[in-house]
Amino acid sequence: SETRAPLAGVAVAIGDRRTTTDAQGRFLLEVPAGTVLIELSADGYYALSTMLDLTLGDQRDAELLMVPRTDFS
């Protein structure tokens, strides 16, 4: 079932920089400007990889949806 609820503790990687999401499902990473590959992973969910285009000094709000593994059993 899709809830669109924020996920805490999601592992986030952009290049060699890593962090996890907070209780509101948010994270902050400083990365060089350009097109970056963002990778998300969390127990019970399919991993997600997507490209984001970031410009110098850009702060980007993006909603990234992870699919629970139980949805495709």
mmCIF file of N, CA and C in Angstrom:
data_model
loop_
_atom_site.group_PDB
_atom_site.id
_atom_site.type_symbol
_atom_site.label_atom_id
_atom_site.label_comp_id
_atom_site.label_asym_id
_atom_site.label_seq_id
_atom_site.Cartn_x
_atom_site.Cartn_y
_atom_site.Cartn_z
ATOM 1 N N SER A 1 0.841 -1.179 0.000
ATOM 2 C CA SER A 1 0.000 0.000 0.000
ATOM 3 C C SER A 1 0.888 1.245 0.000
ATOM 4 N N GLU A 2 0.522 2.229 -0.781
ATOM 5 C CA GLU A 2 1.307 3.444 -0.906
ATOM 6 C C GLU A 2 0.780 4.481 0.069
ATOM 7 N N THR A 3 1.658 4.956 0.975
ATOM 8 C CA THR A 3 1.229 5.947 1.954
ATOM 9 C C THR A 3 1.827 7.324 1.693
ATOM 10 N N ARG A 4 2.928 7.377 0.983
ATOM 11 C CA ARG A 4 3.672 8.613 0.729
ATOM 12 C C ARG A 4 4.152 9.255 2.031
ATOM 13 N N ALA A 5 4.189 8.480 3.103
ATOM 14 C CA ALA A 5 4.687 8.985 4.382
ATOM 15 C C ALA A 5 6.209 9.120 4.317
ATOM 16 N N PRO A 6 6.771 10.116 5.004
ATOM 17 C CA PRO A 6 8.226 10.277 5.041
ATOM 18 C C PRO A 6 8.886 9.049 5.674
ATOM 19 N N LEU A 7 10.075 8.710 5.184
ATOM 20 C CA LEU A 7 10.817 7.569 5.718
ATOM 21 C C LEU A 7 12.068 8.060 6.427
ATOM 22 N N ALA A 8 12.190 7.722 7.692
ATOM 23 C CA ALA A 8 13.391 8.039 8.462
ATOM 24 C C ALA A 8 14.414 6.923 8.282
ATOM 25 N N GLY A 9 15.690 7.264 8.342
ATOM 26 C CA GLY A 9 16.751 6.262 8.310
ATOM 27 C C GLY A 9 17.090 5.713 6.939
ATOM 28 N N VAL A 10 16.642 6.356 5.880
ATOM 29 C CA VAL A 10 16.985 5.913 4.532
ATOM 30 C C VAL A 10 18.444 6.296 4.260
ATOM 31 N N ALA A 11 19.234 5.346 3.773
ATOM 32 C CA ALA A 11 20.623 5.621 3.404
ATOM 33 C C ALA A 11 20.632 6.372 2.080
ATOM 34 N N VAL A 12 21.348 7.500 2.042
ATOM 35 C CA VAL A 12 21.428 8.351 0.862
ATOM 36 C C VAL A 12 22.892 8.466 0.457
ATOM 37 N N ALA A 13 23.182 8.246 -0.834
ATOM 38 C CA ALA A 13 24.548 8.377 -1.330
ATOM 39 C C ALA A 13 24.546 9.190 -2.615
ATOM 40 N N ILE A 14 25.460 10.161 -2.673
ATOM 41 C CA ILE A 14 25.737 10.905 -3.898
ATOM 42 C C ILE A 14 27.252 10.888 -4.029
ATOM 43 N N GLY A 15 27.735 10.085 -4.976
ATOM 44 C CA GLY A 15 29.182 9.902 -5.097
ATOM 45 C C GLY A 15 29.730 9.295 -3.821
ATOM 46 N N ASP A 16 30.785 9.915 -3.253
ATOM 47 C CA ASP A 16 31.377 9.390 -2.024
ATOM 48 C C ASP A 16 30.781 10.021 -0.767
ATOM 49 N N ARG A 17 29.757 10.834 -0.928
ATOM 50 C CA ARG A 17 29.105 11.488 0.219
ATOM 51 C C ARG A 17 27.866 10.708 0.623
ATOM 52 N N ARG A 18 27.733 10.504 1.935
ATOM 53 C CA ARG A 18 26.646 9.673 2.441
ATOM 54 C C ARG A 18 26.002 10.311 3.669
ATOM 55 N N THR A 19 24.715 10.031 3.831
ATOM 56 C CA THR A 19 23.980 10.465 5.010
ATOM 57 C C THR A 19 22.733 9.596 5.132
ATOM 58 N N THR A 20 21.895 9.883 6.116
ATOM 59 C CA THR A 20 20.601 9.213 6.254
ATOM 60 C C THR A 20 19.520 10.273 6.427
ATOM 61 N N THR A 21 18.304 9.902 6.101
ATOM 62 C CA THR A 21 17.191 10.837 6.251
ATOM 63 C C THR A 21 16.812 10.980 7.728
ATOM 64 N N ASP A 22 16.277 12.169 8.067
ATOM 65 C CA ASP A 22 15.838 12.431 9.436
ATOM 66 C C ASP A 22 14.404 11.926 9.629
ATOM 67 N N ALA A 23 13.804 12.244 10.765
ATOM 68 C CA ALA A 23 12.454 11.771 11.100
ATOM 69 C C ALA A 23 11.402 12.253 10.107
ATOM 70 N N GLN A 24 11.675 13.366 9.419
ATOM 71 C CA GLN A 24 10.742 13.895 8.420
ATOM 72 C C GLN A 24 11.087 13.428 7.008
ATOM 73 N N GLY A 25 12.036 12.497 6.898
ATOM 74 C CA GLY A 25 12.417 11.968 5.590
ATOM 75 C C GLY A 25 13.295 12.912 4.786
ATOM 76 N N ARG A 26 13.889 13.905 5.438
ATOM 77 C CA ARG A 26 14.714 14.906 4.747
ATOM 78 C C ARG A 26 16.195 14.641 4.980
ATOM 79 N N PHE A 27 17.011 15.142 4.051
ATOM 80 C CA PHE A 27 18.458 15.047 4.208
ATOM 81 C C PHE A 27 19.100 16.262 3.550
ATOM 82 N N LEU A 28 20.342 16.517 3.904
ATOM 83 C CA LEU A 28 21.108 17.607 3.321
ATOM 84 C C LEU A 28 22.510 17.101 3.032
ATOM 85 N N LEU A 29 22.951 17.256 1.785
ATOM 86 C CA LEU A 29 24.317 16.918 1.387
ATOM 87 C C LEU A 29 24.845 18.039 0.509
ATOM 88 N N GLU A 30 26.066 18.448 0.742
ATOM 89 C CA GLU A 30 26.707 19.412 -0.144
ATOM 90 C C GLU A 30 27.478 18.630 -1.196
ATOM 91 N N VAL A 31 27.152 18.898 -2.453
ATOM 92 C CA VAL A 31 27.796 18.202 -3.572
ATOM 93 C C VAL A 31 28.176 19.224 -4.641
ATOM 94 N N PRO A 32 29.151 18.892 -5.482
ATOM 95 C CA PRO A 32 29.525 19.802 -6.562
ATOM 96 C C PRO A 32 28.369 19.994 -7.542
ATOM 97 N N ALA A 33 28.339 21.167 -8.191
ATOM 98 C CA ALA A 33 27.309 21.438 -9.198
ATOM 99 C C ALA A 33 27.456 20.464 -10.371
ATOM 100 N N GLY A 34 26.331 20.180 -11.014
ATOM 101 C CA GLY A 34 26.325 19.289 -12.179
ATOM 102 C C GLY A 34 25.246 18.240 -12.042
ATOM 103 N N THR A 35 25.292 17.273 -12.901
ATOM 104 C CA THR A 35 24.349 16.165 -12.851
ATOM 105 C C THR A 35 24.916 15.101 -11.919
ATOM 106 N N VAL A 36 24.131 14.714 -10.924
ATOM 107 C CA VAL A 36 24.602 13.749 -9.934
ATOM 108 C C VAL A 36 23.661 12.545 -9.887
ATOM 109 N N LEU A 37 24.226 11.407 -9.543
ATOM 110 C CA LEU A 37 23.452 10.193 -9.324
ATOM 111 C C LEU A 37 23.183 10.096 -7.833
ATOM 112 N N ILE A 38 21.905 10.027 -7.459
ATOM 113 C CA ILE A 38 21.529 9.855 -6.060
ATOM 114 C C ILE A 38 21.001 8.429 -5.889
ATOM 115 N N GLU A 39 21.471 7.772 -4.837
ATOM 116 C CA GLU A 39 21.081 6.390 -4.567
ATOM 117 C C GLU A 39 20.486 6.314 -3.161
ATOM 118 N N LEU A 40 19.306 5.714 -3.065
ATOM 119 C CA LEU A 40 18.599 5.562 -1.787
ATOM 120 C C LEU A 40 18.404 4.088 -1.491
ATOM 121 N N SER A 41 18.535 3.716 -0.226
ATOM 122 C CA SER A 41 18.246 2.328 0.160
ATOM 123 C C SER A 41 17.711 2.300 1.584
ATOM 124 N N ALA A 42 16.779 1.375 1.822
ATOM 125 C CA ALA A 42 16.174 1.197 3.150
ATOM 126 C C ALA A 42 15.644 -0.230 3.248
ATOM 127 N N ASP A 43 15.743 -0.806 4.437
ATOM 128 C CA ASP A 43 15.218 -2.151 4.662
ATOM 129 C C ASP A 43 13.736 -2.190 4.319
ATOM 130 N N GLY A 44 13.332 -3.224 3.585
ATOM 131 C CA GLY A 44 11.930 -3.412 3.250
ATOM 132 C C GLY A 44 11.478 -2.655 2.018
ATOM 133 N N TYR A 45 12.404 -1.941 1.347
ATOM 134 C CA TYR A 45 12.071 -1.149 0.154
ATOM 135 C C TYR A 45 13.030 -1.489 -0.970
ATOM 136 N N TYR A 46 12.558 -1.360 -2.203
ATOM 137 C CA TYR A 46 13.447 -1.500 -3.351
ATOM 138 C C TYR A 46 14.368 -0.292 -3.398
ATOM 139 N N ALA A 47 15.637 -0.513 -3.714
ATOM 140 C CA ALA A 47 16.598 0.585 -3.841
ATOM 141 C C ALA A 47 16.164 1.502 -4.982
ATOM 142 N N LEU A 48 16.535 2.769 -4.870
ATOM 143 C CA LEU A 48 16.178 3.763 -5.884
ATOM 144 C C LEU A 48 17.435 4.508 -6.306
ATOM 145 N N SER A 49 17.640 4.621 -7.609
ATOM 146 C CA SER A 49 18.731 5.417 -8.172
ATOM 147 C C SER A 49 18.141 6.347 -9.215
ATOM 148 N N THR A 50 18.519 7.626 -9.167
ATOM 149 C CA THR A 50 18.029 8.584 -10.141
ATOM 150 C C THR A 50 19.044 9.708 -10.302
ATOM 151 N N MET A 51 18.966 10.410 -11.419
ATOM 152 C CA MET A 51 19.862 11.530 -11.692
ATOM 153 C C MET A 51 19.159 12.838 -11.326
ATOM 154 N N LEU A 52 19.921 13.770 -10.736
ATOM 155 C CA LEU A 52 19.428 15.109 -10.449
ATOM 156 C C LEU A 52 20.398 16.111 -11.059
ATOM 157 N N ASP A 53 19.868 17.167 -11.660
ATOM 158 C CA ASP A 53 20.697 18.221 -12.247
ATOM 159 C C ASP A 53 20.746 19.385 -11.257
ATOM 160 N N LEU A 54 21.921 19.637 -10.693
ATOM 161 C CA LEU A 54 22.090 20.676 -9.688
ATOM 162 C C LEU A 54 22.995 21.776 -10.229
ATOM 163 N N THR A 55 22.601 23.020 -10.011
ATOM 164 C CA THR A 55 23.438 24.143 -10.413
ATOM 165 C C THR A 55 24.156 24.693 -9.186
ATOM 166 N N LEU A 56 25.185 25.485 -9.401
ATOM 167 C CA LEU A 56 25.986 26.036 -8.323
ATOM 168 C C LEU A 56 25.102 26.805 -7.337
ATOM 169 N N GLY A 57 25.240 26.496 -6.048
ATOM 170 C CA GLY A 57 24.470 27.172 -5.013
ATOM 171 C C GLY A 57 23.016 26.760 -4.940
ATOM 172 N N ASP A 58 22.649 25.718 -5.662
ATOM 173 C CA ASP A 58 21.263 25.258 -5.744
ATOM 174 C C ASP A 58 20.887 24.464 -4.498
ATOM 175 N N GLN A 59 19.706 24.708 -3.982
ATOM 176 C CA GLN A 59 19.111 23.837 -2.972
ATOM 177 C C GLN A 59 17.881 23.244 -3.617
ATOM 178 N N ARG A 60 17.821 21.947 -3.660
ATOM 179 C CA ARG A 60 16.775 21.274 -4.417
ATOM 180 C C ARG A 60 15.848 20.527 -3.474
ATOM 181 N N ASP A 61 14.562 20.782 -3.619
ATOM 182 C CA ASP A 61 13.551 19.974 -2.958
ATOM 183 C C ASP A 61 13.046 18.990 -3.997
ATOM 184 N N ALA A 62 13.127 17.731 -3.676
ATOM 185 C CA ALA A 62 12.652 16.698 -4.597
ATOM 186 C C ALA A 62 11.954 15.621 -3.786
ATOM 187 N N GLU A 63 10.844 15.169 -4.281
ATOM 188 C CA GLU A 63 10.138 14.061 -3.634
ATOM 189 C C GLU A 63 10.528 12.797 -4.364
ATOM 190 N N LEU A 64 11.173 11.894 -3.644
ATOM 191 C CA LEU A 64 11.614 10.624 -4.210
ATOM 192 C C LEU A 64 10.819 9.519 -3.529
ATOM 193 N N LEU A 65 10.142 8.717 -4.315
ATOM 194 C CA LEU A 65 9.259 7.682 -3.765
ATOM 195 C C LEU A 65 9.928 6.320 -3.813
ATOM 196 N N MET A 66 9.933 5.643 -2.679
ATOM 197 C CA MET A 66 10.478 4.287 -2.598
ATOM 198 C C MET A 66 9.308 3.305 -2.524
ATOM 199 N N VAL A 67 9.472 2.162 -3.163
ATOM 200 C CA VAL A 67 8.411 1.161 -3.252
ATOM 201 C C VAL A 67 8.673 0.052 -2.239
ATOM 202 N N PRO A 68 7.701 -0.215 -1.357
ATOM 203 C CA PRO A 68 7.872 -1.314 -0.395
ATOM 204 C C PRO A 68 7.983 -2.650 -1.122
ATOM 205 N N ARG A 69 8.843 -3.499 -0.633
ATOM 206 C CA ARG A 69 9.030 -4.829 -1.245
ATOM 207 C C ARG A 69 7.758 -5.662 -1.173
ATOM 208 N N THR A 70 6.894 -5.461 -0.181
ATOM 209 C CA THR A 70 5.694 -6.262 -0.031
ATOM 210 C C THR A 70 4.665 -5.992 -1.125
ATOM 211 N N ASP A 71 4.796 -4.866 -1.847
ATOM 212 C CA ASP A 71 3.834 -4.548 -2.901
ATOM 213 C C ASP A 71 3.912 -5.492 -4.096
ATOM 214 N N PHE A 72 5.044 -6.194 -4.248
ATOM 215 C CA PHE A 72 5.227 -7.046 -5.424
ATOM 216 C C PHE A 72 5.446 -8.498 -5.049
ATOM 217 N N SER A 73 4.866 -8.942 -3.970
ATOM 218 C CA SER A 73 5.091 -10.327 -3.558
ATOM 219 C C SER A 73 4.173 -11.281 -4.284
#
